[in-house]
Short mmCIF file of C-alpha atoms in Angstrom, two decimals:
data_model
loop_
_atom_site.label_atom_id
_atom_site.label_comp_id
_atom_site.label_asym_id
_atom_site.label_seq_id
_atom_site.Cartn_x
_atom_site.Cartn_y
_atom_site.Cartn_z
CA UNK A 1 0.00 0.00 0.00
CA UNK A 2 0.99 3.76 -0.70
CA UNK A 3 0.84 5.73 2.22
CA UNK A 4 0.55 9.43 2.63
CA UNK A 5 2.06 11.28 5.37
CA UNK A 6 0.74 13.95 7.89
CA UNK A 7 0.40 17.22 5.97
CA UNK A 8 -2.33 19.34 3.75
CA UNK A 9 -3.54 16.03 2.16
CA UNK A 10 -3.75 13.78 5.14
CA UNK A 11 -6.97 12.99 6.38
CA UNK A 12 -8.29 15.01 9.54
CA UNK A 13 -11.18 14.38 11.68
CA UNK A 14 -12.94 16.79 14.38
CA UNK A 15 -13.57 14.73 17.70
CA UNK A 16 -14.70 15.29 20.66
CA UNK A 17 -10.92 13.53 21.85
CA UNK A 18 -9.36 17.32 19.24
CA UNK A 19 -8.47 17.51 15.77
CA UNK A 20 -6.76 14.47 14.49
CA UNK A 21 -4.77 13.87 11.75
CA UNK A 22 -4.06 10.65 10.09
CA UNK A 23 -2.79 9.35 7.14
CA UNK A 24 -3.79 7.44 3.92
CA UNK A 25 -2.80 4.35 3.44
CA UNK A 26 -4.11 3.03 0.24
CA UNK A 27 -8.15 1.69 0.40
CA UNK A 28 -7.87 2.78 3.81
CA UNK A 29 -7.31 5.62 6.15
CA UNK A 30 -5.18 5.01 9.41
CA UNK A 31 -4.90 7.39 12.75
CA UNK A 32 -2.82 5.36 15.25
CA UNK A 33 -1.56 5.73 18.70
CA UNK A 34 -4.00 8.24 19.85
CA UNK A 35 -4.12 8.37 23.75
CA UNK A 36 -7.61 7.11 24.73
CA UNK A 37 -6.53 7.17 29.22
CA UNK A 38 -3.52 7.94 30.90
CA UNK A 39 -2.68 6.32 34.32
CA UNK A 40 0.63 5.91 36.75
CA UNK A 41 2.04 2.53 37.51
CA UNK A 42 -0.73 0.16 39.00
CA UNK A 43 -3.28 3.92 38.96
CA UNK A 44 -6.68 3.53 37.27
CA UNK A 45 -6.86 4.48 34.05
CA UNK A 46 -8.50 8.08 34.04
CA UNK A 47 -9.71 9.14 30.65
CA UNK A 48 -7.71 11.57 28.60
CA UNK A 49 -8.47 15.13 28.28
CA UNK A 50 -8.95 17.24 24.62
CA UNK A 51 -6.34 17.80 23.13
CA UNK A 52 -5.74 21.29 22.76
CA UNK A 53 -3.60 21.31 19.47
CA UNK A 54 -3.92 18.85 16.96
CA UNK A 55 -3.14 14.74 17.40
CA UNK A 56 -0.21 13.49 14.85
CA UNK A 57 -2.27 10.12 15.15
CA UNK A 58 0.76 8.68 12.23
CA UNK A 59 2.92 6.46 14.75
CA UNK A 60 1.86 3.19 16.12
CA UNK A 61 0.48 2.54 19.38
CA UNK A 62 3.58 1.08 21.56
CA UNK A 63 3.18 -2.24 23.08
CA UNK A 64 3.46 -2.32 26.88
CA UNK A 65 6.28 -3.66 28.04
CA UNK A 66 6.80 -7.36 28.03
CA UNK A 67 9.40 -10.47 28.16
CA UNK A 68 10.23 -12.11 25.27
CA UNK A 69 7.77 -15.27 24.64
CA UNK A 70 9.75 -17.60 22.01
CA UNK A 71 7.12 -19.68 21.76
CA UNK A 72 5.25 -17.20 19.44
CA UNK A 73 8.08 -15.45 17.84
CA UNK A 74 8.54 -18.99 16.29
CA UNK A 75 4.41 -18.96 15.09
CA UNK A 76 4.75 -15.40 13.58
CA UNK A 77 8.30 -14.41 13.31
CA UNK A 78 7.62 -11.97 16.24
CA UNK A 79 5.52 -11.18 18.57
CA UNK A 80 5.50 -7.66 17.65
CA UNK A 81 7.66 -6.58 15.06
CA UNK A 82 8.85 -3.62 15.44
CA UNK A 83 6.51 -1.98 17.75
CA UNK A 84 8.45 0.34 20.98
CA UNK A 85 7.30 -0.81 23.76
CA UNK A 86 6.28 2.18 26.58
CA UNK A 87 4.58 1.71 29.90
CA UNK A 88 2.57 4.71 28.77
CA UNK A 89 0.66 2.26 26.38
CA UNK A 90 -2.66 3.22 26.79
CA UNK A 91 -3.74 3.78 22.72
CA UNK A 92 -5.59 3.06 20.20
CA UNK A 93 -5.52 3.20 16.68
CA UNK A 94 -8.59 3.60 13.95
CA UNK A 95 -8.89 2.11 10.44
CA UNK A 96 -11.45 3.31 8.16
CA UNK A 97 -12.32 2.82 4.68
CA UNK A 98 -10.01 5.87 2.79
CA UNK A 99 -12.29 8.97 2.12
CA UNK A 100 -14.93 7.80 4.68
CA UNK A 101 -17.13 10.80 5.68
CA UNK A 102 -17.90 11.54 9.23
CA UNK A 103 -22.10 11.25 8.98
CA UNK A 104 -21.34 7.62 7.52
CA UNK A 105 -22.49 5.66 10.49
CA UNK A 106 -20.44 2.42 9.76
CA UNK A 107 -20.43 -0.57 12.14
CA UNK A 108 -17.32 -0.68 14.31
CA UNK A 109 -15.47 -3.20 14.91
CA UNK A 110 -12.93 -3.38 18.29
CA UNK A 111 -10.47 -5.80 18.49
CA UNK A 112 -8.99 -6.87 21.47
CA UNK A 113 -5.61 -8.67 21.16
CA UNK A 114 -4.80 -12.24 22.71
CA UNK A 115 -1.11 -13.02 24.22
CA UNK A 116 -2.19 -14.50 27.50
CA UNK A 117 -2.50 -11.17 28.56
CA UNK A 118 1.01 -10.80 28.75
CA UNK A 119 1.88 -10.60 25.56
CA UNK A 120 1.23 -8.66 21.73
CA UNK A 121 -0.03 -5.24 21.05
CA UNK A 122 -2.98 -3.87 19.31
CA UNK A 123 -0.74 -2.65 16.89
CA UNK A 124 0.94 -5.43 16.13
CA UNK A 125 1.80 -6.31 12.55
CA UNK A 126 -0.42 -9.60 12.19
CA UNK A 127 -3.17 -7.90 13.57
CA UNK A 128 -3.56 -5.21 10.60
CA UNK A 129 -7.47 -4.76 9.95
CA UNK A 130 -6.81 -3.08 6.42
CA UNK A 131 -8.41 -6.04 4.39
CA UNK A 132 -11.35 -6.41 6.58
CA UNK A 133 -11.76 -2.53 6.90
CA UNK A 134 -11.52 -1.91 3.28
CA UNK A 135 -13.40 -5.27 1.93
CA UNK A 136 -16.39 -5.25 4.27
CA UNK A 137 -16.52 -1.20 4.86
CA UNK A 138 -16.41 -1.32 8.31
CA UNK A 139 -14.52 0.65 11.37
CA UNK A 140 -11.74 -1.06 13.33
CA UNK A 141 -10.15 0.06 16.62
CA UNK A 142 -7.31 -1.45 17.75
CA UNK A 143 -7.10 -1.01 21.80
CA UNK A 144 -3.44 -1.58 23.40
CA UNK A 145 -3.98 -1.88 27.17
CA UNK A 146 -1.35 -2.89 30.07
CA UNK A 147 -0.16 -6.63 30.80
CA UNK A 148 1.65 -8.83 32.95
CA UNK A 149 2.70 -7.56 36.55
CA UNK A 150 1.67 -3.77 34.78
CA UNK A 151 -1.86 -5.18 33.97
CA UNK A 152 -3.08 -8.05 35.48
CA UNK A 153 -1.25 -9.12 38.41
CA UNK A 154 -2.42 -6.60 41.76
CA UNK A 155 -3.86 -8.37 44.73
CA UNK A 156 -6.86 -5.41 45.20
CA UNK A 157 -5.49 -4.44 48.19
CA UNK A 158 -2.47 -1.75 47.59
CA UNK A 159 -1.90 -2.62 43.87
CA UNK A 160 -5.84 -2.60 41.86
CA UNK A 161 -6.43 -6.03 40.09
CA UNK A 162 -7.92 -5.95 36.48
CA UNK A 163 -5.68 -2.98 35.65
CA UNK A 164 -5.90 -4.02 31.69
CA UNK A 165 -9.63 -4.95 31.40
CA UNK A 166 -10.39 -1.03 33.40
CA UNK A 167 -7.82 0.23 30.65
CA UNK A 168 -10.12 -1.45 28.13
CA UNK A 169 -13.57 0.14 29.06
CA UNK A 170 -11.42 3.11 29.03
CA UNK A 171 -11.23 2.49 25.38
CA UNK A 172 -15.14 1.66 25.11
CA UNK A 173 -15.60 4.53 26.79
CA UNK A 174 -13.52 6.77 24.14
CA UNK A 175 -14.95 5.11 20.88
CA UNK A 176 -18.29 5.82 22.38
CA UNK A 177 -17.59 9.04 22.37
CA UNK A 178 -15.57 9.73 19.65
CA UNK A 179 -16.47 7.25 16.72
CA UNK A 180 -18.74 9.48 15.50
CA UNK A 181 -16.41 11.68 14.04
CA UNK A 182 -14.52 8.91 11.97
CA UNK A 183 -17.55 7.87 10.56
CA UNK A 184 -18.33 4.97 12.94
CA UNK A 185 -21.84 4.59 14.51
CA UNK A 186 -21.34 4.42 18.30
CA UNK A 187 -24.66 2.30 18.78
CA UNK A 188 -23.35 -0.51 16.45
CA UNK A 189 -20.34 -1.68 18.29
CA UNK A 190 -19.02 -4.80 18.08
CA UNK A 191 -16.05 -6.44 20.52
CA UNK A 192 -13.90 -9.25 19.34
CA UNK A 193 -11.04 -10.47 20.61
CA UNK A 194 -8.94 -14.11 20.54
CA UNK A 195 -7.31 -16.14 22.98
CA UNK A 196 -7.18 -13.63 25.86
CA UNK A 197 -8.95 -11.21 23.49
CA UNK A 198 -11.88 -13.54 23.75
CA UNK A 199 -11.78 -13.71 27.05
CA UNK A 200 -11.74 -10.11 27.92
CA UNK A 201 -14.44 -9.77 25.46
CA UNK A 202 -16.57 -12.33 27.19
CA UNK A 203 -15.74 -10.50 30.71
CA UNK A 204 -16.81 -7.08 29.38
CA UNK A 205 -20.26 -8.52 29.43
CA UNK A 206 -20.05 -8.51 33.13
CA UNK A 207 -18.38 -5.28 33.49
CA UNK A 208 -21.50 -3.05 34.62
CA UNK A 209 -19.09 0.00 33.81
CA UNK A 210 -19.08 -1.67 30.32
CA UNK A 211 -23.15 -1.78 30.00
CA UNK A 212 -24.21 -0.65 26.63
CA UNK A 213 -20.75 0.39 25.42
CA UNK A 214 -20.91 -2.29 23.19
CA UNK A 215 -24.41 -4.44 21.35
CA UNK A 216 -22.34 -7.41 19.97
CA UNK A 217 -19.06 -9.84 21.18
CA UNK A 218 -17.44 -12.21 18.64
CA UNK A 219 -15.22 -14.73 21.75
CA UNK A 220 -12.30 -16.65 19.47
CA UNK A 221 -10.69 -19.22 21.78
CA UNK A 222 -11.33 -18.05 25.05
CA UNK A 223 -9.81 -20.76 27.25
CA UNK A 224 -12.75 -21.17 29.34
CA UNK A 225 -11.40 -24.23 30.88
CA UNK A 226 -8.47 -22.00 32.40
CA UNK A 227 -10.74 -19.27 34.50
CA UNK A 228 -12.13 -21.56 37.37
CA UNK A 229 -10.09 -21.56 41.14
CA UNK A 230 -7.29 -19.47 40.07
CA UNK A 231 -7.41 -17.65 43.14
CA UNK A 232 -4.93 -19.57 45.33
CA UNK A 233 -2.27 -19.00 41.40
CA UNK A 234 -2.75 -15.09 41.66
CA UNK A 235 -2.04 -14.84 45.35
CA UNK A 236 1.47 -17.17 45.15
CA UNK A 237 2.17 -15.00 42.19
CA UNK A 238 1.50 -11.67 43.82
CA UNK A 239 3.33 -12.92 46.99
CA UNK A 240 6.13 -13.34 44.81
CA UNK A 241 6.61 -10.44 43.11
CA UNK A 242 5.59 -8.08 46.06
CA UNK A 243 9.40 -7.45 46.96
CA UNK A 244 9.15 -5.51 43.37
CA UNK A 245 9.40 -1.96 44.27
CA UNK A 246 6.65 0.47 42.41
CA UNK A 247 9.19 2.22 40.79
CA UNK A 248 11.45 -0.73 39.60
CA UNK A 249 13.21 0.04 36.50
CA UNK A 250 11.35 -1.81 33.70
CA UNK A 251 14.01 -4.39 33.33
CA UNK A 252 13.79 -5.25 36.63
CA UNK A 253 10.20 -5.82 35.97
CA UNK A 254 10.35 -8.08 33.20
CA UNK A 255 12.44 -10.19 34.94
CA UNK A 256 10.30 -10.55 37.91
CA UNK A 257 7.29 -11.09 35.63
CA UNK A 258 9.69 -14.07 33.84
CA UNK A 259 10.14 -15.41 37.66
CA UNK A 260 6.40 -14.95 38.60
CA UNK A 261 5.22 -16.95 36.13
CA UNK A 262 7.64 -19.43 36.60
CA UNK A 263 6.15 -20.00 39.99
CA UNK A 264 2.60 -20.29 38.42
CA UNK A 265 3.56 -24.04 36.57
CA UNK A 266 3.02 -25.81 39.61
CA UNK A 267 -0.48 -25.28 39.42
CA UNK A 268 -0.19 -27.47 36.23
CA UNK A 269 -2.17 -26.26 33.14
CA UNK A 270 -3.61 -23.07 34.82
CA UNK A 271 0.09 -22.07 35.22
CA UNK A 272 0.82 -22.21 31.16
CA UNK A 273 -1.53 -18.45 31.07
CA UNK A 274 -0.38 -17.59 34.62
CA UNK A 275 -1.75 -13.91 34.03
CA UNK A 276 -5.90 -13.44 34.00
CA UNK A 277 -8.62 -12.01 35.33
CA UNK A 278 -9.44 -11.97 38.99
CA UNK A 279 -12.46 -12.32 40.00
CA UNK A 280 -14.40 -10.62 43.49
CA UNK A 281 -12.24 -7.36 42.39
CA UNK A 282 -13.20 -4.17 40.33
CA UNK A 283 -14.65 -4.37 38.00
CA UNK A 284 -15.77 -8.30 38.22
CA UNK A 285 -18.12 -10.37 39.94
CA UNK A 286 -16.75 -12.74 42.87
CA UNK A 287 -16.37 -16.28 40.99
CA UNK A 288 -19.63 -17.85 42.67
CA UNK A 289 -21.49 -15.16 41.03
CA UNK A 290 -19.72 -15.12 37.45
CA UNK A 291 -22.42 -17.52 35.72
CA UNK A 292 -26.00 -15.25 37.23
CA UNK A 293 -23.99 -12.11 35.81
CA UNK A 294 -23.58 -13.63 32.30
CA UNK A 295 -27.25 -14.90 32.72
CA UNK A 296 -28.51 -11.14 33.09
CA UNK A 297 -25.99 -9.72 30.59
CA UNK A 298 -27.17 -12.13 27.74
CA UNK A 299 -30.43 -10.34 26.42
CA UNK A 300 -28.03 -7.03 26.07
CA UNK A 301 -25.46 -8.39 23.83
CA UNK A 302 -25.58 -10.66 20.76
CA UNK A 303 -22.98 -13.25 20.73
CA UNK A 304 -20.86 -15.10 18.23
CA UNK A 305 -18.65 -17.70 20.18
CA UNK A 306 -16.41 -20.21 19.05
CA UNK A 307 -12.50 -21.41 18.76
CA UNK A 308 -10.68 -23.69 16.17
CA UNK A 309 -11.03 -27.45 15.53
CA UNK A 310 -7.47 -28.18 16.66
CA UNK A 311 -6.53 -25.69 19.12
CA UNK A 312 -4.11 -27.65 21.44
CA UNK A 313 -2.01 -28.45 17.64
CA UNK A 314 -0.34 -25.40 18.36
CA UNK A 315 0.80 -26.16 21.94
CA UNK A 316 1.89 -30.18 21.02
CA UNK A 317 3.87 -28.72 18.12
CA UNK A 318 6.34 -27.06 20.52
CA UNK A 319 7.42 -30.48 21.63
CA UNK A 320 10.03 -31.71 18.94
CA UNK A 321 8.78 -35.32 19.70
CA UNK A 322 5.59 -34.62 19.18
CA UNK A 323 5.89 -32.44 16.30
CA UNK A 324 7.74 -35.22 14.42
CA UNK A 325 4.59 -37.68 15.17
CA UNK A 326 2.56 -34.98 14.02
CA UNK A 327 4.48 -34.96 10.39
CA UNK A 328 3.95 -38.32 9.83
CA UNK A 329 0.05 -39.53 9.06
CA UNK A 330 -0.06 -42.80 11.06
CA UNK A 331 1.45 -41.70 14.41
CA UNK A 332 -0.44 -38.19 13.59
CA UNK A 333 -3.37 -39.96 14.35
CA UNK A 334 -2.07 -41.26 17.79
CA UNK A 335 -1.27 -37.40 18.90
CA UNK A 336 -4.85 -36.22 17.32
CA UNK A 337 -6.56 -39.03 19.75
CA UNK A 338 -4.47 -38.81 23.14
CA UNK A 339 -3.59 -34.98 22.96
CA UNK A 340 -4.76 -33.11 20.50
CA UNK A 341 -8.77 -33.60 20.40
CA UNK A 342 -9.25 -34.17 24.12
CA UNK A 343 -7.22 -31.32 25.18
CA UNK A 344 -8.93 -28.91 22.28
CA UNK A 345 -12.78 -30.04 23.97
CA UNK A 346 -11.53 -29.30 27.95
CA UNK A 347 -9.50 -25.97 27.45
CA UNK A 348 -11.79 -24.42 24.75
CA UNK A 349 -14.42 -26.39 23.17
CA UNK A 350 -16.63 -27.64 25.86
CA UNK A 351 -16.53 -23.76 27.50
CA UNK A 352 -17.85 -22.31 24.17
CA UNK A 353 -20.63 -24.52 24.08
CA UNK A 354 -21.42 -23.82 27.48
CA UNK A 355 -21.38 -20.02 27.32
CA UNK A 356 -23.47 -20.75 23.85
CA UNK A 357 -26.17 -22.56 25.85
CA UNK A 358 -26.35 -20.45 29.11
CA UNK A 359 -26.53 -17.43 26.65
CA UNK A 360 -29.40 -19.15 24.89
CA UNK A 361 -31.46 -20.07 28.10
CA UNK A 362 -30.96 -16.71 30.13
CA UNK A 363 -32.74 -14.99 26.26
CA UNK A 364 -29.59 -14.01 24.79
CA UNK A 365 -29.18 -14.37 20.94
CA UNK A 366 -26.41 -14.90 18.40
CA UNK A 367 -24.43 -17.80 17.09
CA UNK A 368 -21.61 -20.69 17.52
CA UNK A 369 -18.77 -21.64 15.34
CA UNK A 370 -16.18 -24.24 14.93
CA UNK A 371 -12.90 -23.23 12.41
CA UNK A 372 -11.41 -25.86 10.37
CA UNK A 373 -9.85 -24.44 7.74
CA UNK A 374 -6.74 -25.95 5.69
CA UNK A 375 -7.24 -29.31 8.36
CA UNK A 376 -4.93 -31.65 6.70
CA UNK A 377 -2.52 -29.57 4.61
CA UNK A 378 -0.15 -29.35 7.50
CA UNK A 379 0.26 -30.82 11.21
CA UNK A 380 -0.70 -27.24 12.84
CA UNK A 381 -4.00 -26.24 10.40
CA UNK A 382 -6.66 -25.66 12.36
CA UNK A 383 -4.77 -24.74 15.65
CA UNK A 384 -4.81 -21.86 18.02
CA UNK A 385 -4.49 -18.54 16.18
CA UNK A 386 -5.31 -20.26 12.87
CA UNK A 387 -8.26 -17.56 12.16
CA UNK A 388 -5.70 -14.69 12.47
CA UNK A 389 -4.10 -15.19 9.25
CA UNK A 390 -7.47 -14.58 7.25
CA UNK A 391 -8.78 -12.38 9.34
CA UNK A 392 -5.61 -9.88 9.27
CA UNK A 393 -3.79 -10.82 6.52
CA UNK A 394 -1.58 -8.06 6.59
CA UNK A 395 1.47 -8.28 4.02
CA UNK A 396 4.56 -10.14 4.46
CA UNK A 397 3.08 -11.04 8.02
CA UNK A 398 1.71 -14.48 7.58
CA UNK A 399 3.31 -16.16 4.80
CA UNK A 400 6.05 -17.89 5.62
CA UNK A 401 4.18 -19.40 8.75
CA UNK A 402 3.80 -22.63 9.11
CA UNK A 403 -0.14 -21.62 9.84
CA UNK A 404 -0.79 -21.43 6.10
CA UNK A 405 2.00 -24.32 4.55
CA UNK A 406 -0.30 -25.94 1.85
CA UNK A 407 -1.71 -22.99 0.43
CA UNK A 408 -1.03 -20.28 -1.64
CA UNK A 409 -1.08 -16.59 -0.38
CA UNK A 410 -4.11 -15.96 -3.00
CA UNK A 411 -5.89 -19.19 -1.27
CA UNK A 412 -5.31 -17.17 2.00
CA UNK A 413 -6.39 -13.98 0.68
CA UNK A 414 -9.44 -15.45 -0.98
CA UNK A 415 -10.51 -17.88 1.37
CA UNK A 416 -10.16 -15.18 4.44
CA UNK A 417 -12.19 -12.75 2.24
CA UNK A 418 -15.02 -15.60 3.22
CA UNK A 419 -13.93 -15.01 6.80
CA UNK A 420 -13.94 -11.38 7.37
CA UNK A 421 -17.56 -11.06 5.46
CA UNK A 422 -18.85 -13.93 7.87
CA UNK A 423 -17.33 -11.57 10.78
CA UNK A 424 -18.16 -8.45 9.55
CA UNK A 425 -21.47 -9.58 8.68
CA UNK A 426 -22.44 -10.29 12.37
CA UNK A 427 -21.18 -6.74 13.29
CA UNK A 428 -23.63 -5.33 10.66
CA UNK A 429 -26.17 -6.88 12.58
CA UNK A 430 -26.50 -9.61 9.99
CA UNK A 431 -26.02 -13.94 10.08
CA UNK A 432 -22.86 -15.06 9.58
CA UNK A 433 -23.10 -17.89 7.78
CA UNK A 434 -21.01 -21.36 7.04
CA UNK A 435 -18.52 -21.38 4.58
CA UNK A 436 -16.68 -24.63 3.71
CA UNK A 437 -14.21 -22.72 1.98
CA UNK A 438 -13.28 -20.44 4.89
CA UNK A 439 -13.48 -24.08 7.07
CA UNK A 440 -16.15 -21.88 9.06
CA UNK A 441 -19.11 -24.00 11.02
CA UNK A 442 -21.93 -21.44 12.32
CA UNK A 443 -24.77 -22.55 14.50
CA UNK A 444 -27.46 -20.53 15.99
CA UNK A 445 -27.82 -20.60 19.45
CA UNK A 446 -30.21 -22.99 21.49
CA UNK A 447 -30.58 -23.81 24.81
CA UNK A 448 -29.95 -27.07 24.42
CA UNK A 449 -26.37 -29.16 24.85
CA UNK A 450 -24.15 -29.95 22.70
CA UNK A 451 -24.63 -33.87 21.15
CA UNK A 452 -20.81 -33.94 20.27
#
C-alpha cells in the first residue's frame, strides 16, 4: 500500500478527543496511537483530556512492556515486530475505509488482542485490519492496554487487580464518544477479541461500567477451561513479586514477571496463562457469582462464540517429539486421539458450548462456530491462532508461517475474504453464515447441549 504522510492532504477528523490527523494508506485511512486514558504505575486508568492542538495520530500505538515469549516469535516471526514498547501504552488506533465521511455511520469493529495477557499489542503487525476494513466497509479500533505484573497481576489491596480490562472500558468509553467523528456509529459496536482477546471480550459482558458500550461480542478461543479456582495462582504469584518496588526500573520488571510466572507451573495447566482475570475485584463479579452475571448480561449483547477445531495443535507442536509424530500420518493420528482432540474439547471447546447454551437459556441471541480451515494440509491447520491469518492478513506477516504451509497466499487472501464477510457480517447486525471454503461451522444458538 501507498501511504501518505501527515500534511495538507492527510486525512483530519474533528472529535470530541481534538483535531486528528491521520494518514492514507491506500483503500484505507489510518490514525494510530492516539491516547484514549492515561494512568501511573498500577493507577486507574482516568480518561484523557482534549487535546488542545492537533493529534499526529501517524505512529503506532507502543506495546506495553513485556518479556520475550519464544514460543510465538517462532508462530509469527515476532511477537510484535517492530513496535516500541512504553509503559505509557494506553492507545488506540482507527482504520477506516479511505475517504470515509464523518455522517457515515459504519459498524465498528474493536479488536482486542490475545497473548495470554502478557503478551502482543494492538498494533501489532499480524493484527492489521486493512483487508477487513476496506473489503467489508467497516470501522476497526485497535485497543493496546497494560499486561503482565503492569496489567493483570495486583492483589486489590495496595496494587488494583484488572488494571488491563479497566484500561479497556477506558477504550469503550472513548470510541463511544468519539467514533462518530470517523464515521463509525457508536450504537453498532461490536467487541472481538482471541485467545485472551476472547476472554476479555466475554468479561466485558459482566463489566457493569461496560453496560451498553458495546451491542455485539465475537469470543475466538477463550480458554474457558483455564478461568475456574485461580485464586490460590494469583495470590502465590502476587506474593512473589511483592518485593518488586513500584518504581522498579522496567528491566527489573520483566524479569520478575519471567520469575512470577515461573512460579505459576506448579499449578499445572492453569500455570501455562499464569496472568488473568481476577475475580471478586473491580470491575468483576466474585467467581460464585460469574455464571448469574452472564445470565442477566445475555439479552443485552448478541454473541458469536467459538475457537478452532485443533486448538491444542499449536501447543503439542512445541514439543520436537511430538511435532515429528505430528508430520507423519499414522502416528499423527495417535497425537490427534491422546492430545490433540481431548485437550482442544476441555481448554476451549466444551466452554464455548457452554457459554453458547447459558446465553441461549438466560434470552440471549447470536451464534456458535467451529474453524477448520486448511485441516490436513499441515500438522498445525486448524490450531490456536489459525483464524488470524485470514482475518488480518496483513502483508509479508503471515506467509512464511507454518499456519498457512499448503496454500497459496491468494488461497489465503481469498478464502479469508469468506472469513472477514462472515465476521463483519455479524457486526452489521446480519447472520454469519457457514462457509466450507473459509473451514467456518456457524450454529445458531439454542438452549440445548451440545450432542458432540
Amino acid at each position: 500500500m501507498t501511504e501518505t504522510p501527515a500534511g495538507a492532504g492527510a486525512p483530519r477528523w474533528s472529535a470530541p478527543c481534538g483535531t486528528v490527523i491521520g494518514r492514507h494508506d491506500g483503500p484505507v485511512d489510518r490514525a494510530t496511537g492516539i491516547r484514549y486514558a492515561r494512568a501511573g504505575r498500577y493507577e486507574r486508568p482516568q480518561p484523557a483530556a482534549a487535546a488542545s492542538s492537533p493529534v499526529h495520530a501517524t505512529e503506532p500505538a507502543p506495546a506495553c512492556p513485556q518479556p520475550p515469549m519464544p514460543f510465538l516469535d517462532e508462530i509469527v516471526g515476532s511477537n510484535i515486530g517492530d513496535l516500541p514498547q512504553d509503559e505509557d501504552c494506553l492507545r488506540l488506533s482507527v482504520t477506516v475505509p479511505a475517504g470515509t465521511p464523518a455522517d457515515a455511520s459504519l459498524p465498528v469493529m474493536v479488536w482486542i488482542h490475545g497473548g495470554s495477557y502478557a503478551a502482543g499489542g494492538g498494533d501489532a503487525p499480524f493484527y492489521d485490519p486493512a483487508a477487513l476494513v476496506a473489503e467489508q466497509h467497516v470501522v476497526v479500533v485497535s485497543v493496546t492496554y497494560r499486561l503482565g505484573l503492569l496489567g493483570f497481576l495486583g492483589n486489590g489491596e495496595d496494587i488494583p487487580a484488572n488494571l488491563g480490562l479497566l484500561d479497556i472500558v477506558a477504550a469503550l468509553r472513548w470510541v463511544r464518544e468519539n467514533i462518530a467523528a470517523f464515521g463509525g456509529d457508536p450504537g453498532s459496536v461490536t467487541a472481538f477479541g482471541q485467545s485472551a482477546g476472547g476472554d476479555a471480550v466475554a468479561h466485558l459482558m459482566v463489566v457493569p461500567q461496560a453496560r451498553g458500550l458495546f451491542r455485539r461480542a465475537i469470543i475466538q478461543s477463550a480458554p474457558f477451561g483455564l478461568l475456574r479456582g485461580r485464586a490460590r495462582m494469583s495470590a502465590l504469584m502476587a506474593a512473589t513479586a511483592a518485593p518488586l518496588a513500584r518504581d522498579a526500573p522496567l528491566e527489573q520488571v520483566r524479569a520478575v514477571q519471567q520469575r512470577v510466572a515461573q512460579a505459576a507451573v506448579r499449578h499445572g495447566l492453569k500455570g501455562q496463562m499464569p496472568f488473568g482475570l481476577q475475580y471478586g475485584h473491580d470491575p468483576l463479579p466474585a467467581e460464585a457469582e460469574l455464571d448469574t452475571a452472564w445470565r442477566e448480561a445475555a439479552p443485552h449483547v448478541e454473541v458469536l462464540v467459538g475457537h478452532t477445531t485443533r486448538e491444542a495443535a499449536l501447543f503439542t507442536a512445541r514439543i520436537p517429539p511430538l511435532l515429528s509424530r505430528m508430520q507423519h500420518p499414522r502416528r499423527a493420528r495417535r497425537v490427534e486421539r491422546l492430545l490433540i482432540t481431548p485437550f482442544t474439547r476441555r481448554l476451549y471447546g466444551r466452554g464455548a458450548e457452554r457459554f453458547a447454551q447459558r446465553h441461549a437459556q438466560a434470552g440471549g441471541t447470536g451464534y456458535r462456530y467451529e474453524f477448520s480451515w486448511g485441516v490436513g494440509r499441515n500438522p498445525v491447520a486448524g490450531a490456536h491462532i489459525s483464524e488470524l491469518p485470514l482475518l488480518f492478513p496483513g502483508h509479508d506477516v503471515w506467509e512464511r508461517t507454518p499456519l498457512v504451509e499448503g496454500h497459496t497466499w491468494e488461497q489465503v487472501l481469498s478464502d479469508g475474504a469468506r472469513l472477514r464477510r462472515a465476521w463483519a457480517d455479524f457486526a452489521r447486525g446480519g447472520t454469519p453464515r457457514s462457509d466450507p471454503r473459509a473451514g467456518l461451522r456457524v450454529l445458531p444458538l439454542t438452549g440445548a447441549a451440545s450432542s458432540r
